[in-house]
Each structure stands twice: as structure tokens, then as C-alpha cells.
Amino acid sequence: MGVGKSTIGELLAERLGVGYRDTDEDIVAAEGRAIADIFVEDGEPAFRVLEKQAVCRALAEHEGVLALGGGAILDADTRALLAGQRVVYLSMDVEEAVRRTGLNAARPLLAVNPRKQWRELMEARRHLYEEVATAVVPTDGRTPEEVTRAALDALELKEA
């Protein structure tokens, strides 16, 4: 959350001369409501089903840069689909998250005690991000352009 996946994804797509797609945006468009509303109205399990379907569809339909929501990797089937794909895990520490988002935005999983919850989420998810990642790119203290360059270098990709 707040790591810059949309910004970096768009910059990567631009540099590579390919399309960009975000599965969170796909879900919002299909459902006609915000992700936070889906969490509140239907619950996290219902959202995760929608997320899994969105990732599966996007991987089948889209050949450019694809940004996934932070919880997409919780599903074992989704992790299996990501095997063999070029996957960049954009990492940051809690202090950077606070600086970027204030941890007070409308983030349903961070509603109470955001710093503690952010740390717990990362402890639970970090190994899954690393499991699917082709490359880990730290974002702390870097501009979007610096992160994009580091991702291209880590994946050994050339700009279009």
C-alpha cells in the first residue's frame, strides 16, 4: 500500500512501449464501487474472490505491465499463475509508508492502529512477495524515475 505500484507500473509501461493495467482498477470498474466499499459491504473474502478473478483475467488478456493489489499474492492459485512471469516486488519500510500515505487514507486493512497493522501485514506477506518476485526493488527515498530505472535494470530490460 502506497509503494507506488500504479506510478511505477505506468512509467515502466511507457518506457517499454507497452500497455498498463491495474487489477484494482479492473475490480472498481466491474463492481462500480470503491475497493473500500467492497470490503465494508461484502467483506474481505468476497473481495479476494473478485481479486483472484481479476488477476486471472488480466494475465490471460494483457501482455504489458500489470499492477496487482497488495493482497493478490495471498491466493496460492494466483501465486502459481505468476510463476514464470516477470514480477517486481516494490518494497518499502513502515517509515516510508507513513511518509507517503500518512497511513490514514481509506485503506480498509489499516483502519485501526495503522502502523501496527501495516507491520503485521508485511510480516505475513513479505515471504509471499519474495516467493513470486523475479526482482525486489526498494523504493525508500527514491523518486519514481529512480525506482523505474532500478526495475528495468533488475529485469534486464531495455527501454523502447
mmCIF file with all atom_site columns, C-alpha atoms in Angstrom:
data_model
loop_
_atom_site.group_PDB
_atom_site.id
_atom_site.type_symbol
_atom_site.label_atom_id
_atom_site.label_alt_id
_atom_site.label_comp_id
_atom_site.label_asym_id
_atom_site.label_entity_id
_atom_site.label_seq_id
_atom_site.pdbx_PDB_ins_code
_atom_site.Cartn_x
_atom_site.Cartn_y
_atom_site.Cartn_z
_atom_site.occupancy
_atom_site.B_iso_or_equiv
_atom_site.pdbx_formal_charge
_atom_site.auth_seq_id
_atom_site.auth_comp_id
_atom_site.auth_asym_id
_atom_site.auth_atom_id
_atom_site.pdbx_PDB_model_num
ATOM 1   C CA . MET A 1 1   ? 0.000   0.000   0.000   1.00 0.00 ? 1   MET A CA 1
ATOM 2   C CA . GLY A 1 2   ? 1.405   3.322   -1.047  1.00 0.00 ? 2   GLY A CA 1
ATOM 3   C CA . VAL A 1 3   ? 4.514   1.736   -2.509  1.00 0.00 ? 3   VAL A CA 1
ATOM 4   C CA . GLY A 1 4   ? 3.890   3.338   -5.892  1.00 0.00 ? 4   GLY A CA 1
ATOM 5   C CA . LYS A 1 5   ? 2.784   0.342   -7.934  1.00 0.00 ? 5   LYS A CA 1
ATOM 6   C CA . SER A 1 6   ? 0.486   2.430   -10.137 1.00 0.00 ? 6   SER A CA 1
ATOM 7   C CA . THR A 1 7   ? 3.024   5.200   -10.711 1.00 0.00 ? 7   THR A CA 1
ATOM 8   C CA . ILE A 1 8   ? 5.896   2.792   -11.348 1.00 0.00 ? 8   ILE A CA 1
ATOM 9   C CA . GLY A 1 9   ? 3.711   0.490   -13.442 1.00 0.00 ? 9   GLY A CA 1
ATOM 10  C CA . GLU A 1 10  ? 2.675   3.353   -15.692 1.00 0.00 ? 10  GLU A CA 1
ATOM 11  C CA . LEU A 1 11  ? 6.270   4.563   -16.022 1.00 0.00 ? 11  LEU A CA 1
ATOM 12  C CA . LEU A 1 12  ? 7.504   1.051   -16.824 1.00 0.00 ? 12  LEU A CA 1
ATOM 13  C CA . ALA A 1 13  ? 4.818   0.600   -19.471 1.00 0.00 ? 13  ALA A CA 1
ATOM 14  C CA . GLU A 1 14  ? 5.705   3.946   -21.008 1.00 0.00 ? 14  GLU A CA 1
ATOM 15  C CA . ARG A 1 15  ? 9.449   3.171   -21.044 1.00 0.00 ? 15  ARG A CA 1
ATOM 16  C CA . LEU A 1 16  ? 8.837   -0.280  -22.540 1.00 0.00 ? 16  LEU A CA 1
ATOM 17  C CA . GLY A 1 17  ? 6.282   0.903   -25.081 1.00 0.00 ? 17  GLY A CA 1
ATOM 18  C CA . VAL A 1 18  ? 3.559   -1.458  -23.818 1.00 0.00 ? 18  VAL A CA 1
ATOM 19  C CA . GLY A 1 19  ? 0.152   -1.097  -22.196 1.00 0.00 ? 19  GLY A CA 1
ATOM 20  C CA . TYR A 1 20  ? -0.539  -0.713  -18.491 1.00 0.00 ? 20  TYR A CA 1
ATOM 21  C CA . ARG A 1 21  ? -3.324  -2.352  -16.494 1.00 0.00 ? 21  ARG A CA 1
ATOM 22  C CA . ASP A 1 22  ? -4.189  -2.374  -12.780 1.00 0.00 ? 22  ASP A CA 1
ATOM 23  C CA . THR A 1 23  ? -6.328  -5.191  -11.387 1.00 0.00 ? 23  THR A CA 1
ATOM 24  C CA . ASP A 1 24  ? -7.645  -2.944  -8.607  1.00 0.00 ? 24  ASP A CA 1
ATOM 25  C CA . GLU A 1 25  ? -8.954  -0.574  -11.289 1.00 0.00 ? 25  GLU A CA 1
ATOM 26  C CA . ASP A 1 26  ? -10.498 -3.547  -13.115 1.00 0.00 ? 26  ASP A CA 1
ATOM 27  C CA . ILE A 1 27  ? -12.374 -4.535  -9.953  1.00 0.00 ? 27  ILE A CA 1
ATOM 28  C CA . VAL A 1 28  ? -13.623 -0.997  -9.328  1.00 0.00 ? 28  VAL A CA 1
ATOM 29  C CA . ALA A 1 29  ? -14.816 -0.704  -12.938 1.00 0.00 ? 29  ALA A CA 1
ATOM 30  C CA . ALA A 1 30  ? -16.560 -4.090  -12.881 1.00 0.00 ? 30  ALA A CA 1
ATOM 31  C CA . GLU A 1 31  ? -18.206 -3.565  -9.494  1.00 0.00 ? 31  GLU A CA 1
ATOM 32  C CA . GLY A 1 32  ? -18.999 0.128   -9.861  1.00 0.00 ? 32  GLY A CA 1
ATOM 33  C CA . ARG A 1 33  ? -17.771 0.874   -6.345  1.00 0.00 ? 33  ARG A CA 1
ATOM 34  C CA . ALA A 1 34  ? -14.552 1.520   -4.469  1.00 0.00 ? 34  ALA A CA 1
ATOM 35  C CA . ILE A 1 35  ? -12.493 -1.321  -3.046  1.00 0.00 ? 35  ILE A CA 1
ATOM 36  C CA . ALA A 1 36  ? -13.005 0.070   0.465   1.00 0.00 ? 36  ALA A CA 1
ATOM 37  C CA . ASP A 1 37  ? -16.777 -0.181  -0.110  1.00 0.00 ? 37  ASP A CA 1
ATOM 38  C CA . ILE A 1 38  ? -16.470 -3.793  -1.266  1.00 0.00 ? 38  ILE A CA 1
ATOM 39  C CA . PHE A 1 39  ? -14.542 -4.613  1.915   1.00 0.00 ? 39  PHE A CA 1
ATOM 40  C CA . VAL A 1 40  ? -17.129 -2.923  4.121   1.00 0.00 ? 40  VAL A CA 1
ATOM 41  C CA . GLU A 1 41  ? -20.240 -4.175  2.334   1.00 0.00 ? 41  GLU A CA 1
ATOM 42  C CA . ASP A 1 42  ? -19.189 -7.676  1.301   1.00 0.00 ? 42  ASP A CA 1
ATOM 43  C CA . GLY A 1 43  ? -16.121 -8.455  3.434   1.00 0.00 ? 43  GLY A CA 1
ATOM 44  C CA . GLU A 1 44  ? -12.533 -9.309  2.617   1.00 0.00 ? 44  GLU A CA 1
ATOM 45  C CA . PRO A 1 45  ? -13.213 -12.914 1.485   1.00 0.00 ? 45  PRO A CA 1
ATOM 46  C CA . ALA A 1 46  ? -15.651 -11.670 -1.183  1.00 0.00 ? 46  ALA A CA 1
ATOM 47  C CA . PHE A 1 47  ? -13.125 -9.078  -2.333  1.00 0.00 ? 47  PHE A CA 1
ATOM 48  C CA . ARG A 1 48  ? -10.383 -11.725 -2.564  1.00 0.00 ? 48  ARG A CA 1
ATOM 49  C CA . VAL A 1 49  ? -12.584 -13.797 -4.902  1.00 0.00 ? 49  VAL A CA 1
ATOM 50  C CA . LEU A 1 50  ? -13.057 -10.764 -7.151  1.00 0.00 ? 50  LEU A CA 1
ATOM 51  C CA . GLU A 1 51  ? -9.330  -10.046 -6.981  1.00 0.00 ? 51  GLU A CA 1
ATOM 52  C CA . LYS A 1 52  ? -8.388  -13.608 -7.945  1.00 0.00 ? 52  LYS A CA 1
ATOM 53  C CA . GLN A 1 53  ? -10.751 -13.475 -10.931 1.00 0.00 ? 53  GLN A CA 1
ATOM 54  C CA . ALA A 1 54  ? -9.400  -10.070 -11.993 1.00 0.00 ? 54  ALA A CA 1
ATOM 55  C CA . VAL A 1 55  ? -5.784  -11.241 -11.860 1.00 0.00 ? 55  VAL A CA 1
ATOM 56  C CA . CYS A 1 56  ? -6.567  -14.420 -13.786 1.00 0.00 ? 56  CYS A CA 1
ATOM 57  C CA . ARG A 1 57  ? -8.419  -12.439 -16.473 1.00 0.00 ? 57  ARG A CA 1
ATOM 58  C CA . ALA A 1 58  ? -5.719  -9.782  -16.718 1.00 0.00 ? 58  ALA A CA 1
ATOM 59  C CA . LEU A 1 59  ? -2.902  -12.306 -17.038 1.00 0.00 ? 59  LEU A CA 1
ATOM 60  C CA . ALA A 1 60  ? -4.801  -14.034 -19.858 1.00 0.00 ? 60  ALA A CA 1
ATOM 61  C CA . GLU A 1 61  ? -5.731  -10.821 -21.699 1.00 0.00 ? 61  GLU A CA 1
ATOM 62  C CA . HIS A 1 62  ? -2.906  -8.353  -21.099 1.00 0.00 ? 62  HIS A CA 1
ATOM 63  C CA . GLU A 1 63  ? 0.675   -8.562  -22.305 1.00 0.00 ? 63  GLU A CA 1
ATOM 64  C CA . GLY A 1 64  ? 2.025   -5.300  -20.936 1.00 0.00 ? 64  GLY A CA 1
ATOM 65  C CA . VAL A 1 65  ? 2.731   -4.117  -17.404 1.00 0.00 ? 65  VAL A CA 1
ATOM 66  C CA . LEU A 1 66  ? 0.212   -5.337  -14.851 1.00 0.00 ? 66  LEU A CA 1
ATOM 67  C CA . ALA A 1 67  ? -0.129  -3.881  -11.349 1.00 0.00 ? 67  ALA A CA 1
ATOM 68  C CA . LEU A 1 68  ? -1.640  -6.170  -8.724  1.00 0.00 ? 68  LEU A CA 1
ATOM 69  C CA . GLY A 1 69  ? -3.226  -5.223  -5.435  1.00 0.00 ? 69  GLY A CA 1
ATOM 70  C CA . GLY A 1 70  ? -1.095  -5.886  -2.377  1.00 0.00 ? 70  GLY A CA 1
ATOM 71  C CA . GLY A 1 71  ? -3.154  -8.890  -1.270  1.00 0.00 ? 71  GLY A CA 1
ATOM 72  C CA . ALA A 1 72  ? -3.323  -10.660 -4.625  1.00 0.00 ? 72  ALA A CA 1
ATOM 73  C CA . ILE A 1 73  ? -0.416  -12.915 -3.701  1.00 0.00 ? 73  ILE A CA 1
ATOM 74  C CA . LEU A 1 74  ? -2.317  -14.331 -0.712  1.00 0.00 ? 74  LEU A CA 1
ATOM 75  C CA . ASP A 1 75  ? -4.011  -16.800 -3.054  1.00 0.00 ? 75  ASP A CA 1
ATOM 76  C CA . ALA A 1 76  ? -1.920  -19.875 -3.906  1.00 0.00 ? 76  ALA A CA 1
ATOM 77  C CA . ASP A 1 77  ? -3.512  -20.182 -7.362  1.00 0.00 ? 77  ASP A CA 1
ATOM 78  C CA . THR A 1 78  ? -2.596  -16.579 -8.130  1.00 0.00 ? 78  THR A CA 1
ATOM 79  C CA . ARG A 1 79  ? 0.985   -17.188 -6.999  1.00 0.00 ? 79  ARG A CA 1
ATOM 80  C CA . ALA A 1 80  ? 1.103   -20.219 -9.311  1.00 0.00 ? 80  ALA A CA 1
ATOM 81  C CA . LEU A 1 81  ? -0.150  -18.078 -12.216 1.00 0.00 ? 81  LEU A CA 1
ATOM 82  C CA . LEU A 1 82  ? 2.650   -15.599 -11.524 1.00 0.00 ? 82  LEU A CA 1
ATOM 83  C CA . ALA A 1 83  ? 5.308   -18.317 -11.724 1.00 0.00 ? 83  ALA A CA 1
ATOM 84  C CA . GLY A 1 84  ? 7.328   -17.784 -14.860 1.00 0.00 ? 84  GLY A CA 1
ATOM 85  C CA . GLN A 1 85  ? 6.193   -14.160 -15.199 1.00 0.00 ? 85  GLN A CA 1
ATOM 86  C CA . ARG A 1 86  ? 8.483   -11.191 -14.659 1.00 0.00 ? 86  ARG A CA 1
ATOM 87  C CA . VAL A 1 87  ? 7.341   -9.912  -11.273 1.00 0.00 ? 87  VAL A CA 1
ATOM 88  C CA . VAL A 1 88  ? 8.754   -6.887  -9.472  1.00 0.00 ? 88  VAL A CA 1
ATOM 89  C CA . TYR A 1 89  ? 8.182   -6.587  -5.739  1.00 0.00 ? 89  TYR A CA 1
ATOM 90  C CA . LEU A 1 90  ? 8.382   -2.906  -4.818  1.00 0.00 ? 90  LEU A CA 1
ATOM 91  C CA . SER A 1 91  ? 9.448   -2.855  -1.189  1.00 0.00 ? 91  SER A CA 1
ATOM 92  C CA . MET A 1 92  ? 9.426   -0.134  1.463   1.00 0.00 ? 92  MET A CA 1
ATOM 93  C CA . ASP A 1 93  ? 9.617   0.112   5.218   1.00 0.00 ? 93  ASP A CA 1
ATOM 94  C CA . VAL A 1 94  ? 6.947   1.425   7.552   1.00 0.00 ? 94  VAL A CA 1
ATOM 95  C CA . GLU A 1 95  ? 8.543   4.859   7.928   1.00 0.00 ? 95  GLU A CA 1
ATOM 96  C CA . GLU A 1 96  ? 8.442   5.357   4.173   1.00 0.00 ? 96  GLU A CA 1
ATOM 97  C CA . ALA A 1 97  ? 4.801   4.187   4.145   1.00 0.00 ? 97  ALA A CA 1
ATOM 98  C CA . VAL A 1 98  ? 3.962   6.771   6.798   1.00 0.00 ? 98  VAL A CA 1
ATOM 99  C CA . ARG A 1 99  ? 5.769   9.481   4.860   1.00 0.00 ? 99  ARG A CA 1
ATOM 100 C CA . ARG A 1 100 ? 3.976   8.625   1.606   1.00 0.00 ? 100 ARG A CA 1
ATOM 101 C CA . THR A 1 101 ? 0.457   7.883   2.766   1.00 0.00 ? 101 THR A CA 1
ATOM 102 C CA . GLY A 1 102 ? 0.282   9.047   6.343   1.00 0.00 ? 102 GLY A CA 1
ATOM 103 C CA . LEU A 1 103 ? -1.342  5.654   6.878   1.00 0.00 ? 103 LEU A CA 1
ATOM 104 C CA . ASN A 1 104 ? -4.604  7.463   7.316   1.00 0.00 ? 104 ASN A CA 1
ATOM 105 C CA . ALA A 1 105 ? -6.023  7.081   3.826   1.00 0.00 ? 105 ALA A CA 1
ATOM 106 C CA . ALA A 1 106 ? -9.091  4.953   3.114   1.00 0.00 ? 106 ALA A CA 1
ATOM 107 C CA . ARG A 1 107 ? -7.309  1.631   3.455   1.00 0.00 ? 107 ARG A CA 1
ATOM 108 C CA . PRO A 1 108 ? -9.680  -0.981  4.852   1.00 0.00 ? 108 PRO A CA 1
ATOM 109 C CA . LEU A 1 109 ? -6.965  -3.229  6.255   1.00 0.00 ? 109 LEU A CA 1
ATOM 110 C CA . LEU A 1 110 ? -5.380  -0.351  8.171   1.00 0.00 ? 110 LEU A CA 1
ATOM 111 C CA . ALA A 1 111 ? -8.455  1.092   9.865   1.00 0.00 ? 111 ALA A CA 1
ATOM 112 C CA . VAL A 1 112 ? -7.230  0.684   13.464  1.00 0.00 ? 112 VAL A CA 1
ATOM 113 C CA . ASN A 1 113 ? -3.619  1.299   14.589  1.00 0.00 ? 113 ASN A CA 1
ATOM 114 C CA . PRO A 1 114 ? -2.285  1.652   11.034  1.00 0.00 ? 114 PRO A CA 1
ATOM 115 C CA . ARG A 1 115 ? 1.452   1.347   11.818  1.00 0.00 ? 115 ARG A CA 1
ATOM 116 C CA . LYS A 1 116 ? 0.974   -1.872  13.756  1.00 0.00 ? 116 LYS A CA 1
ATOM 117 C CA . GLN A 1 117 ? -1.369  -3.298  11.147  1.00 0.00 ? 117 GLN A CA 1
ATOM 118 C CA . TRP A 1 118 ? 0.968   -2.316  8.295   1.00 0.00 ? 118 TRP A CA 1
ATOM 119 C CA . ARG A 1 119 ? 3.864   -4.102  10.019  1.00 0.00 ? 119 ARG A CA 1
ATOM 120 C CA . GLU A 1 120 ? 1.713   -7.200  10.636  1.00 0.00 ? 120 GLU A CA 1
ATOM 121 C CA . LEU A 1 121 ? 0.529   -7.256  7.026   1.00 0.00 ? 121 LEU A CA 1
ATOM 122 C CA . MET A 1 122 ? 4.103   -7.004  5.781   1.00 0.00 ? 122 MET A CA 1
ATOM 123 C CA . GLU A 1 123 ? 5.322   -9.721  8.139   1.00 0.00 ? 123 GLU A CA 1
ATOM 124 C CA . ALA A 1 124 ? 2.556   -12.007 6.875   1.00 0.00 ? 124 ALA A CA 1
ATOM 125 C CA . ARG A 1 125 ? 3.037   -11.151 3.200   1.00 0.00 ? 125 ARG A CA 1
ATOM 126 C CA . ARG A 1 126 ? 6.727   -10.375 2.646   1.00 0.00 ? 126 ARG A CA 1
ATOM 127 C CA . HIS A 1 127 ? 7.726   -14.003 2.094   1.00 0.00 ? 127 HIS A CA 1
ATOM 128 C CA . LEU A 1 128 ? 4.900   -14.390 -0.454  1.00 0.00 ? 128 LEU A CA 1
ATOM 129 C CA . TYR A 1 129 ? 6.011   -11.274 -2.340  1.00 0.00 ? 129 TYR A CA 1
ATOM 130 C CA . GLU A 1 130 ? 9.555   -12.609 -2.377  1.00 0.00 ? 130 GLU A CA 1
ATOM 131 C CA . GLU A 1 131 ? 8.328   -16.058 -3.482  1.00 0.00 ? 131 GLU A CA 1
ATOM 132 C CA . VAL A 1 132 ? 6.790   -14.683 -6.682  1.00 0.00 ? 132 VAL A CA 1
ATOM 133 C CA . ALA A 1 133 ? 9.310   -11.899 -7.334  1.00 0.00 ? 133 ALA A CA 1
ATOM 134 C CA . THR A 1 134 ? 11.782  -12.002 -10.155 1.00 0.00 ? 134 THR A CA 1
ATOM 135 C CA . ALA A 1 135 ? 13.285  -8.855  -8.661  1.00 0.00 ? 135 ALA A CA 1
ATOM 136 C CA . VAL A 1 136 ? 12.947  -6.912  -5.414  1.00 0.00 ? 136 VAL A CA 1
ATOM 137 C CA . VAL A 1 137 ? 13.279  -3.159  -5.849  1.00 0.00 ? 137 VAL A CA 1
ATOM 138 C CA . PRO A 1 138 ? 13.437  -0.964  -2.732  1.00 0.00 ? 138 PRO A CA 1
ATOM 139 C CA . THR A 1 139 ? 11.527  2.289   -3.124  1.00 0.00 ? 139 THR A CA 1
ATOM 140 C CA . ASP A 1 140 ? 12.558  4.027   0.095   1.00 0.00 ? 140 ASP A CA 1
ATOM 141 C CA . GLY A 1 141 ? 13.919  7.506   -0.531  1.00 0.00 ? 141 GLY A CA 1
ATOM 142 C CA . ARG A 1 142 ? 13.817  7.074   -4.306  1.00 0.00 ? 142 ARG A CA 1
ATOM 143 C CA . THR A 1 143 ? 11.970  9.052   -6.941  1.00 0.00 ? 143 THR A CA 1
ATOM 144 C CA . PRO A 1 144 ? 9.583   7.207   -9.256  1.00 0.00 ? 144 PRO A CA 1
ATOM 145 C CA . GLU A 1 145 ? 12.125  7.613   -12.056 1.00 0.00 ? 145 GLU A CA 1
ATOM 146 C CA . GLU A 1 146 ? 14.869  6.040   -9.922  1.00 0.00 ? 146 GLU A CA 1
ATOM 147 C CA . VAL A 1 147 ? 12.615  3.111   -8.996  1.00 0.00 ? 147 VAL A CA 1
ATOM 148 C CA . THR A 1 148 ? 11.606  2.617   -12.626 1.00 0.00 ? 148 THR A CA 1
ATOM 149 C CA . ARG A 1 149 ? 15.256  2.577   -13.728 1.00 0.00 ? 149 ARG A CA 1
ATOM 150 C CA . ALA A 1 150 ? 16.106  0.092   -10.947 1.00 0.00 ? 150 ALA A CA 1
ATOM 151 C CA . ALA A 1 151 ? 13.223  -2.172  -12.012 1.00 0.00 ? 151 ALA A CA 1
ATOM 152 C CA . LEU A 1 152 ? 14.311  -2.087  -15.655 1.00 0.00 ? 152 LEU A CA 1
ATOM 153 C CA . ASP A 1 153 ? 17.892  -2.860  -14.616 1.00 0.00 ? 153 ASP A CA 1
ATOM 154 C CA . ALA A 1 154 ? 16.831  -5.661  -12.270 1.00 0.00 ? 154 ALA A CA 1
ATOM 155 C CA . LEU A 1 155 ? 14.764  -7.284  -15.011 1.00 0.00 ? 155 LEU A CA 1
ATOM 156 C CA . GLU A 1 156 ? 17.483  -6.583  -17.570 1.00 0.00 ? 156 GLU A CA 1
ATOM 157 C CA . LEU A 1 157 ? 15.003  -4.842  -19.853 1.00 0.00 ? 157 LEU A CA 1
ATOM 158 C CA . LYS A 1 158 ? 15.733  -2.105  -22.350 1.00 0.00 ? 158 LYS A CA 1
ATOM 159 C CA . GLU A 1 159 ? 13.524  0.909   -22.917 1.00 0.00 ? 159 GLU A CA 1
ATOM 160 C CA . ALA A 1 160 ? 11.581  1.024   -26.181 1.00 0.00 ? 160 ALA A CA 1
#
